[in-house]
Amino acid sequence: MRHLPAHLHALPQRPLRSVLRLIDPASPAALSLPARNEEWRVLRLLSLYRLLLVSALIFIFESDYADQLFPAVHTESFRSTCILYGTSALALMGLLPRRQPELAVQAQLQVGIDIASLTLLLLTCGGIGTGLGTLLVTPVVAAALVMSRRMAMLQAAIATLAVFGVEILRGFEHQTQSSDFTAAGVLGLMLFGSGLAANTVARRARASEALAEQVGSEFESLSELNESIVASMQSGVLVVDDDAAT
């Protein structure tokens, strides 16, 4: 029985971890692999959204529109929260070019700051009735695109509990209505639904990309194997026509 030459066993093989990495970025076999550029791009877009949002909020405050848009706003608390949010946004953006710490840590840090800052703004502006709670959807969706499903649902749960916490605190001061809790529940469903949908789309995209990459790798390996076998053959095939011409 003939064995393949030694150099045939040295053909490059695509590690299975790379396929697992594309399908689920939080799989144990993929945790040590670097994040894809697309995932870092999501965080950069989220950072840009955060800066634009803070700029818009500061503009509202400086142009005295805050009292018109949010009649129950606490002006000084609103201003302090915007400044703190803007400072955090700049600090988070400064971490992105170095890609340190790793993507999972930065994603959790960014979403955590978004949830905390937007919850404070919701509290200072008058609760769920102001509509500011819908701003939580964007960071939750962004987190779902780069995190595992479990972590994405955790962020949605934290955001939902934060909204309910705001309404409970306002209830102690008799500033809330029963419909506000209903609106908070609807917002929570939106956060879970949008996060789950975004995570599902991201997982399917990774699976499709992993399949395409795996198929391409297999064709490449087969082509190299065929070339190596032909190069190592000790005999060949001669094709002639009826006139004995090659």
PDB file of C-alpha atoms in Angstrom:
ATOM      1  CA  MET A   1       0.000   0.000   0.000  1.00  0.00           C
ATOM      2  CA  ARG A   2       1.534   3.316  -1.077  1.00  0.00           C
ATOM      3  CA  HIS A   3       1.546   6.287   1.263  1.00  0.00           C
ATOM      4  CA  LEU A   4       1.381   9.929   0.336  1.00  0.00           C
ATOM      5  CA  PRO A   5       4.706  11.726   0.273  1.00  0.00           C
ATOM      6  CA  ALA A   6       5.624  13.569   3.415  1.00  0.00           C
ATOM      7  CA  HIS A   7       5.162  17.000   1.845  1.00  0.00           C
ATOM      8  CA  LEU A   8       1.498  16.238   1.151  1.00  0.00           C
ATOM      9  CA  HIS A   9       0.789  16.057   4.837  1.00  0.00           C
ATOM     10  CA  ALA A  10       2.069  19.611   5.234  1.00  0.00           C
ATOM     11  CA  LEU A  11      -0.767  21.163   3.271  1.00  0.00           C
ATOM     12  CA  PRO A  12      -2.263  24.132   5.094  1.00  0.00           C
ATOM     13  CA  GLN A  13      -5.382  23.304   7.052  1.00  0.00           C
ATOM     14  CA  ARG A  14      -7.935  25.888   8.180  1.00  0.00           C
ATOM     15  CA  PRO A  15      -8.406  25.526  11.938  1.00  0.00           C
ATOM     16  CA  LEU A  16     -11.876  24.648  13.117  1.00  0.00           C
ATOM     17  CA  ARG A  17     -11.740  27.442  15.658  1.00  0.00           C
ATOM     18  CA  SER A  18     -11.908  30.032  12.895  1.00  0.00           C
ATOM     19  CA  VAL A  19     -15.223  28.589  11.748  1.00  0.00           C
ATOM     20  CA  LEU A  20     -16.531  28.534  15.304  1.00  0.00           C
ATOM     21  CA  ARG A  21     -15.372  32.116  15.752  1.00  0.00           C
ATOM     22  CA  LEU A  22     -17.509  33.302  12.853  1.00  0.00           C
ATOM     23  CA  ILE A  23     -20.606  31.441  14.009  1.00  0.00           C
ATOM     24  CA  ASP A  24     -20.478  32.390  17.692  1.00  0.00           C
ATOM     25  CA  PRO A  25     -17.958  34.952  18.946  1.00  0.00           C
ATOM     26  CA  ALA A  26     -18.438  33.762  22.534  1.00  0.00           C
ATOM     27  CA  SER A  27     -17.800  30.046  21.935  1.00  0.00           C
ATOM     28  CA  PRO A  28     -15.029  28.665  24.178  1.00  0.00           C
ATOM     29  CA  ALA A  29     -12.979  27.584  21.183  1.00  0.00           C
ATOM     30  CA  ALA A  30     -13.055  31.079  19.736  1.00  0.00           C
ATOM     31  CA  LEU A  31     -12.370  33.286  22.741  1.00  0.00           C
ATOM     32  CA  SER A  32      -8.654  33.495  22.057  1.00  0.00           C
ATOM     33  CA  LEU A  33      -9.044  34.566  18.429  1.00  0.00           C
ATOM     34  CA  PRO A  34      -8.971  38.244  17.426  1.00  0.00           C
ATOM     35  CA  ALA A  35     -12.245  40.014  16.707  1.00  0.00           C
ATOM     36  CA  ARG A  36     -13.208  40.740  13.118  1.00  0.00           C
ATOM     37  CA  ASN A  37     -12.970  44.238  11.684  1.00  0.00           C
ATOM     38  CA  GLU A  38     -16.749  44.281  11.155  1.00  0.00           C
ATOM     39  CA  GLU A  39     -17.333  43.895  14.883  1.00  0.00           C
ATOM     40  CA  TRP A  40     -14.985  46.761  15.711  1.00  0.00           C
ATOM     41  CA  ARG A  41     -16.792  48.828  13.073  1.00  0.00           C
ATOM     42  CA  VAL A  42     -20.049  48.319  14.977  1.00  0.00           C
ATOM     43  CA  LEU A  43     -18.464  49.803  18.104  1.00  0.00           C
ATOM     44  CA  ARG A  44     -17.074  52.728  16.110  1.00  0.00           C
ATOM     45  CA  LEU A  45     -20.517  53.470  14.690  1.00  0.00           C
ATOM     46  CA  LEU A  46     -22.015  53.215  18.166  1.00  0.00           C
ATOM     47  CA  SER A  47     -19.392  55.684  19.437  1.00  0.00           C
ATOM     48  CA  LEU A  48     -20.235  58.093  16.615  1.00  0.00           C
ATOM     49  CA  TYR A  49     -23.939  57.775  17.442  1.00  0.00           C
ATOM     50  CA  ARG A  50     -23.156  58.471  21.085  1.00  0.00           C
ATOM     51  CA  LEU A  51     -21.217  61.652  20.282  1.00  0.00           C
ATOM     52  CA  LEU A  52     -23.984  62.915  17.983  1.00  0.00           C
ATOM     53  CA  LEU A  53     -26.575  62.175  20.655  1.00  0.00           C
ATOM     54  CA  VAL A  54     -24.636  64.012  23.347  1.00  0.00           C
ATOM     55  CA  SER A  55     -24.082  66.946  20.993  1.00  0.00           C
ATOM     56  CA  ALA A  56     -27.810  67.139  20.300  1.00  0.00           C
ATOM     57  CA  LEU A  57     -28.650  67.007  24.013  1.00  0.00           C
ATOM     58  CA  ILE A  58     -26.146  69.752  24.837  1.00  0.00           C
ATOM     59  CA  PHE A  59     -27.567  71.868  21.997  1.00  0.00           C
ATOM     60  CA  ILE A  60     -31.058  71.396  23.441  1.00  0.00           C
ATOM     61  CA  PHE A  61     -29.824  72.511  26.841  1.00  0.00           C
ATOM     62  CA  GLU A  62     -27.869  75.532  25.623  1.00  0.00           C
ATOM     63  CA  SER A  63     -30.698  76.734  23.370  1.00  0.00           C
ATOM     64  CA  ASP A  64     -33.233  76.608  26.232  1.00  0.00           C
ATOM     65  CA  TYR A  65     -35.344  74.019  24.429  1.00  0.00           C
ATOM     66  CA  ALA A  66     -35.061  71.589  27.313  1.00  0.00           C
ATOM     67  CA  ASP A  67     -37.867  73.236  29.302  1.00  0.00           C
ATOM     68  CA  GLN A  68     -40.141  73.163  26.252  1.00  0.00           C
ATOM     69  CA  LEU A  69     -39.440  69.561  25.288  1.00  0.00           C
ATOM     70  CA  PHE A  70     -39.305  68.228  28.834  1.00  0.00           C
ATOM     71  CA  PRO A  71     -41.513  70.313  31.159  1.00  0.00           C
ATOM     72  CA  ALA A  72     -40.489  68.331  34.262  1.00  0.00           C
ATOM     73  CA  VAL A  73     -36.748  68.506  33.599  1.00  0.00           C
ATOM     74  CA  HIS A  74     -34.248  69.188  36.392  1.00  0.00           C
ATOM     75  CA  THR A  75     -31.998  71.622  34.548  1.00  0.00           C
ATOM     76  CA  GLU A  76     -28.801  71.251  36.551  1.00  0.00           C
ATOM     77  CA  SER A  77     -29.052  67.470  36.720  1.00  0.00           C
ATOM     78  CA  PHE A  78     -29.693  67.350  32.980  1.00  0.00           C
ATOM     79  CA  ARG A  79     -26.628  69.505  32.288  1.00  0.00           C
ATOM     80  CA  SER A  80     -24.379  67.479  34.605  1.00  0.00           C
ATOM     81  CA  THR A  81     -25.523  64.183  33.085  1.00  0.00           C
ATOM     82  CA  CYS A  82     -24.883  65.439  29.549  1.00  0.00           C
ATOM     83  CA  ILE A  83     -21.366  66.577  30.454  1.00  0.00           C
ATOM     84  CA  LEU A  84     -20.593  63.274  32.154  1.00  0.00           C
ATOM     85  CA  TYR A  85     -22.046  61.339  29.208  1.00  0.00           C
ATOM     86  CA  GLY A  86     -20.009  63.368  26.706  1.00  0.00           C
ATOM     87  CA  THR A  87     -16.783  62.878  28.671  1.00  0.00           C
ATOM     88  CA  SER A  88     -17.400  59.138  28.828  1.00  0.00           C
ATOM     89  CA  ALA A  89     -18.137  59.055  25.089  1.00  0.00           C
ATOM     90  CA  LEU A  90     -14.793  60.676  24.276  1.00  0.00           C
ATOM     91  CA  ALA A  91     -12.936  58.318  26.601  1.00  0.00           C
ATOM     92  CA  LEU A  92     -14.598  55.270  25.050  1.00  0.00           C
ATOM     93  CA  MET A  93     -13.779  56.448  21.540  1.00  0.00           C
ATOM     94  CA  GLY A  94     -10.141  56.825  22.553  1.00  0.00           C
ATOM     95  CA  LEU A  95      -9.965  53.119  23.417  1.00  0.00           C
ATOM     96  CA  LEU A  96     -11.088  51.919  19.981  1.00  0.00           C
ATOM     97  CA  PRO A  97      -7.941  52.565  17.870  1.00  0.00           C
ATOM     98  CA  ARG A  98      -5.759  50.519  20.248  1.00  0.00           C
ATOM     99  CA  ARG A  99      -8.315  47.677  20.438  1.00  0.00           C
ATOM    100  CA  GLN A 100      -7.391  47.256  24.060  1.00  0.00           C
ATOM    101  CA  PRO A 101      -9.097  45.964  26.103  1.00  0.00           C
ATOM    102  CA  GLU A 102     -10.633  43.289  23.883  1.00  0.00           C
ATOM    103  CA  LEU A 103     -13.867  43.728  21.972  1.00  0.00           C
ATOM    104  CA  ALA A 104     -16.130  41.917  24.452  1.00  0.00           C
ATOM    105  CA  VAL A 105     -14.944  44.110  27.320  1.00  0.00           C
ATOM    106  CA  GLN A 106     -15.282  47.327  25.338  1.00  0.00           C
ATOM    107  CA  ALA A 107     -18.744  46.349  24.099  1.00  0.00           C
ATOM    108  CA  GLN A 108     -19.987  45.686  27.628  1.00  0.00           C
ATOM    109  CA  LEU A 109     -18.385  48.900  28.870  1.00  0.00           C
ATOM    110  CA  GLN A 110     -19.960  50.992  26.122  1.00  0.00           C
ATOM    111  CA  VAL A 111     -23.431  49.551  26.533  1.00  0.00           C
ATOM    112  CA  GLY A 112     -23.206  49.807  30.327  1.00  0.00           C
ATOM    113  CA  ILE A 113     -22.351  53.508  30.142  1.00  0.00           C
ATOM    114  CA  ASP A 114     -25.146  54.084  27.621  1.00  0.00           C
ATOM    115  CA  ILE A 115     -27.702  52.400  29.863  1.00  0.00           C
ATOM    116  CA  ALA A 116     -26.544  54.270  32.971  1.00  0.00           C
ATOM    117  CA  SER A 117     -26.391  57.683  31.264  1.00  0.00           C
ATOM    118  CA  LEU A 118     -29.693  57.360  29.422  1.00  0.00           C
ATOM    119  CA  THR A 119     -31.385  56.124  32.590  1.00  0.00           C
ATOM    120  CA  LEU A 120     -30.163  59.213  34.463  1.00  0.00           C
ATOM    121  CA  LEU A 121     -31.421  61.425  31.633  1.00  0.00           C
ATOM    122  CA  LEU A 122     -34.757  59.634  31.762  1.00  0.00           C
ATOM    123  CA  LEU A 123     -34.952  60.298  35.487  1.00  0.00           C
ATOM    124  CA  THR A 124     -34.028  63.980  35.216  1.00  0.00           C
ATOM    125  CA  CYS A 125     -36.385  64.684  32.304  1.00  0.00           C
ATOM    126  CA  GLY A 126     -39.601  63.200  33.635  1.00  0.00           C
ATOM    127  CA  GLY A 127     -39.631  59.461  33.009  1.00  0.00           C
ATOM    128  CA  ILE A 128     -40.862  57.205  30.260  1.00  0.00           C
ATOM    129  CA  GLY A 129     -43.418  59.750  29.021  1.00  0.00           C
ATOM    130  CA  THR A 130     -40.651  61.899  27.522  1.00  0.00           C
ATOM    131  CA  GLY A 131     -39.795  59.240  24.924  1.00  0.00           C
ATOM    132  CA  LEU A 132     -36.105  59.226  25.843  1.00  0.00           C
ATOM    133  CA  GLY A 133     -36.357  55.555  26.758  1.00  0.00           C
ATOM    134  CA  THR A 134     -36.400  54.590  23.089  1.00  0.00           C
ATOM    135  CA  LEU A 135     -32.778  55.785  22.848  1.00  0.00           C
ATOM    136  CA  LEU A 136     -31.840  52.598  24.692  1.00  0.00           C
ATOM    137  CA  VAL A 137     -32.748  50.503  21.655  1.00  0.00           C
ATOM    138  CA  THR A 138     -29.661  51.512  19.662  1.00  0.00           C
ATOM    139  CA  PRO A 139     -26.987  50.418  22.196  1.00  0.00           C
ATOM    140  CA  VAL A 140     -28.872  47.209  22.963  1.00  0.00           C
ATOM    141  CA  VAL A 141     -29.018  46.322  19.248  1.00  0.00           C
ATOM    142  CA  ALA A 142     -25.330  47.180  18.812  1.00  0.00           C
ATOM    143  CA  ALA A 143     -24.443  44.916  21.734  1.00  0.00           C
ATOM    144  CA  ALA A 144     -26.495  42.099  20.234  1.00  0.00           C
ATOM    145  CA  LEU A 145     -24.531  42.330  16.976  1.00  0.00           C
ATOM    146  CA  VAL A 146     -21.152  41.674  18.608  1.00  0.00           C
ATOM    147  CA  MET A 147     -22.035  39.689  21.748  1.00  0.00           C
ATOM    148  CA  SER A 148     -23.375  36.223  22.357  1.00  0.00           C
ATOM    149  CA  ARG A 149     -27.130  35.773  22.667  1.00  0.00           C
ATOM    150  CA  ARG A 150     -26.904  35.313  26.424  1.00  0.00           C
ATOM    151  CA  MET A 151     -25.003  38.579  26.920  1.00  0.00           C
ATOM    152  CA  ALA A 152     -27.303  40.417  24.520  1.00  0.00           C
ATOM    153  CA  MET A 153     -30.363  39.345  26.504  1.00  0.00           C
ATOM    154  CA  LEU A 154     -28.599  40.294  29.732  1.00  0.00           C
ATOM    155  CA  GLN A 155     -28.043  43.841  28.454  1.00  0.00           C
ATOM    156  CA  ALA A 156     -31.695  44.061  27.383  1.00  0.00           C
ATOM    157  CA  ALA A 157     -32.775  42.867  30.832  1.00  0.00           C
ATOM    158  CA  ILE A 158     -30.557  45.432  32.581  1.00  0.00           C
ATOM    159  CA  ALA A 159     -31.944  48.235  30.416  1.00  0.00           C
ATOM    160  CA  THR A 160     -35.522  47.113  31.108  1.00  0.00           C
ATOM    161  CA  LEU A 161     -34.948  46.946  34.863  1.00  0.00           C
ATOM    162  CA  ALA A 162     -33.343  50.396  34.745  1.00  0.00           C
ATOM    163  CA  VAL A 163     -36.445  51.853  33.075  1.00  0.00           C
ATOM    164  CA  PHE A 164     -38.721  50.250  35.657  1.00  0.00           C
ATOM    165  CA  GLY A 165     -36.408  51.537  38.382  1.00  0.00           C
ATOM    166  CA  VAL A 166     -36.850  55.085  37.110  1.00  0.00           C
ATOM    167  CA  GLU A 167     -40.627  54.763  37.235  1.00  0.00           C
ATOM    168  CA  ILE A 168     -40.513  53.260  40.727  1.00  0.00           C
ATOM    169  CA  LEU A 169     -38.370  56.155  41.982  1.00  0.00           C
ATOM    170  CA  ARG A 170     -40.753  58.650  40.399  1.00  0.00           C
ATOM    171  CA  GLY A 171     -43.642  56.785  42.014  1.00  0.00           C
ATOM    172  CA  PHE A 172     -42.233  57.498  45.459  1.00  0.00           C
ATOM    173  CA  GLU A 173     -42.620  61.189  44.646  1.00  0.00           C
ATOM    174  CA  HIS A 174     -46.126  60.634  43.200  1.00  0.00           C
ATOM    175  CA  GLN A 175     -44.957  61.707  39.754  1.00  0.00           C
ATOM    176  CA  THR A 176     -45.917  58.582  37.865  1.00  0.00           C
ATOM    177  CA  GLN A 177     -49.099  57.076  36.469  1.00  0.00           C
ATOM    178  CA  SER A 178     -50.171  53.493  35.930  1.00  0.00           C
ATOM    179  CA  SER A 179     -49.836  53.943  32.177  1.00  0.00           C
ATOM    180  CA  ASP A 180     -46.138  54.742  32.659  1.00  0.00           C
ATOM    181  CA  PHE A 181     -45.486  51.208  33.895  1.00  0.00           C
ATOM    182  CA  THR A 182     -47.350  49.855  30.882  1.00  0.00           C
ATOM    183  CA  ALA A 183     -45.176  51.983  28.607  1.00  0.00           C
ATOM    184  CA  ALA A 184     -42.071  50.736  30.426  1.00  0.00           C
ATOM    185  CA  GLY A 185     -43.189  47.161  29.852  1.00  0.00           C
ATOM    186  CA  VAL A 186     -43.742  47.823  26.140  1.00  0.00           C
ATOM    187  CA  LEU A 187     -40.285  49.386  25.910  1.00  0.00           C
ATOM    188  CA  GLY A 188     -38.821  46.327  27.619  1.00  0.00           C
ATOM    189  CA  LEU A 189     -40.451  44.085  25.025  1.00  0.00           C
ATOM    190  CA  MET A 190     -38.982  46.292  22.294  1.00  0.00           C
ATOM    191  CA  LEU A 191     -35.519  45.966  23.812  1.00  0.00           C
ATOM    192  CA  PHE A 192     -35.731  42.182  24.046  1.00  0.00           C
ATOM    193  CA  GLY A 193     -37.281  41.816  20.597  1.00  0.00           C
ATOM    194  CA  SER A 194     -34.832  44.076  18.791  1.00  0.00           C
ATOM    195  CA  GLY A 195     -31.855  42.561  20.621  1.00  0.00           C
ATOM    196  CA  LEU A 196     -32.933  39.023  19.823  1.00  0.00           C
ATOM    197  CA  ALA A 197     -33.601  39.857  16.173  1.00  0.00           C
ATOM    198  CA  ALA A 198     -30.238  41.603  15.754  1.00  0.00           C
ATOM    199  CA  ASN A 199     -28.375  38.732  17.398  1.00  0.00           C
ATOM    200  CA  THR A 200     -30.161  36.165  15.208  1.00  0.00           C
ATOM    201  CA  VAL A 201     -29.291  38.066  12.025  1.00  0.00           C
ATOM    202  CA  ALA A 202     -25.669  38.399  13.141  1.00  0.00           C
ATOM    203  CA  ARG A 203     -25.387  34.693  13.940  1.00  0.00           C
ATOM    204  CA  ARG A 204     -26.812  33.704  10.553  1.00  0.00           C
ATOM    205  CA  ALA A 205     -24.445  36.079   8.791  1.00  0.00           C
ATOM    206  CA  ARG A 206     -21.500  34.544  10.637  1.00  0.00           C
ATOM    207  CA  ALA A 207     -22.716  31.048   9.788  1.00  0.00           C
ATOM    208  CA  SER A 208     -23.008  31.905   6.074  1.00  0.00           C
ATOM    209  CA  GLU A 209     -19.577  33.503   6.057  1.00  0.00           C
ATOM    210  CA  ALA A 210     -18.098  30.529   7.891  1.00  0.00           C
ATOM    211  CA  LEU A 211     -19.608  28.104   5.369  1.00  0.00           C
ATOM    212  CA  ALA A 212     -18.283  30.113   2.416  1.00  0.00           C
ATOM    213  CA  GLU A 213     -14.844  30.317   3.992  1.00  0.00           C
ATOM    214  CA  GLN A 214     -14.811  26.601   4.770  1.00  0.00           C
ATOM    215  CA  VAL A 215     -15.838  25.641   1.225  1.00  0.00           C
ATOM    216  CA  GLY A 216     -13.202  27.944  -0.253  1.00  0.00           C
ATOM    217  CA  SER A 217     -10.570  26.467   2.034  1.00  0.00           C
ATOM    218  CA  GLU A 218     -11.519  22.927   1.009  1.00  0.00           C
ATOM    219  CA  PHE A 219     -11.276  23.765  -2.705  1.00  0.00           C
ATOM    220  CA  GLU A 220      -7.913  25.385  -2.138  1.00  0.00           C
ATOM    221  CA  SER A 221      -6.639  22.357  -0.247  1.00  0.00           C
ATOM    222  CA  LEU A 222      -7.917  19.946  -2.913  1.00  0.00           C
ATOM    223  CA  SER A 223      -6.230  21.977  -5.647  1.00  0.00           C
ATOM    224  CA  GLU A 224      -2.931  21.927  -3.788  1.00  0.00           C
ATOM    225  CA  LEU A 225      -3.307  18.204  -3.130  1.00  0.00           C
ATOM    226  CA  ASN A 226      -3.938  17.529  -6.823  1.00  0.00           C
ATOM    227  CA  GLU A 227      -0.885  19.540  -7.868  1.00  0.00           C
ATOM    228  CA  SER A 228       1.296  17.777  -5.322  1.00  0.00           C
ATOM    229  CA  ILE A 229       0.132  14.329  -6.428  1.00  0.00           C
ATOM    230  CA  VAL A 230       0.803  15.108 -10.089  1.00  0.00           C
ATOM    231  CA  ALA A 231       4.246  16.488  -9.241  1.00  0.00           C
ATOM    232  CA  SER A 232       5.171  13.346  -7.268  1.00  0.00           C
ATOM    233  CA  MET A 233       3.933  10.765  -9.832  1.00  0.00           C
ATOM    234  CA  GLN A 234       6.659   8.484 -11.251  1.00  0.00           C
ATOM    235  CA  SER A 235       4.602   7.654 -14.353  1.00  0.00           C
ATOM    236  CA  GLY A 236       2.372   9.573 -16.681  1.00  0.00           C
ATOM    237  CA  VAL A 237      -0.269   9.234 -19.368  1.00  0.00           C
ATOM    238  CA  LEU A 238       0.409   9.851 -23.068  1.00  0.00           C
ATOM    239  CA  VAL A 239      -2.571  10.743 -25.255  1.00  0.00           C
ATOM    240  CA  VAL A 240      -2.325  10.084 -29.030  1.00  0.00           C
ATOM    241  CA  ASP A 241      -4.777  10.390 -31.863  1.00  0.00           C
ATOM    242  CA  ASP A 242      -5.518   7.924 -34.716  1.00  0.00           C
ATOM    243  CA  ASP A 243      -2.436   9.092 -36.624  1.00  0.00           C
ATOM    244  CA  ALA A 244      -0.230   8.327 -33.604  1.00  0.00           C
ATOM    245  CA  ALA A 245       0.439  12.014 -33.103  1.00  0.00           C
ATOM    246  CA  THR A 246       0.731  13.332 -29.626  1.00  0.00           C
TER     247      THR A 246
END
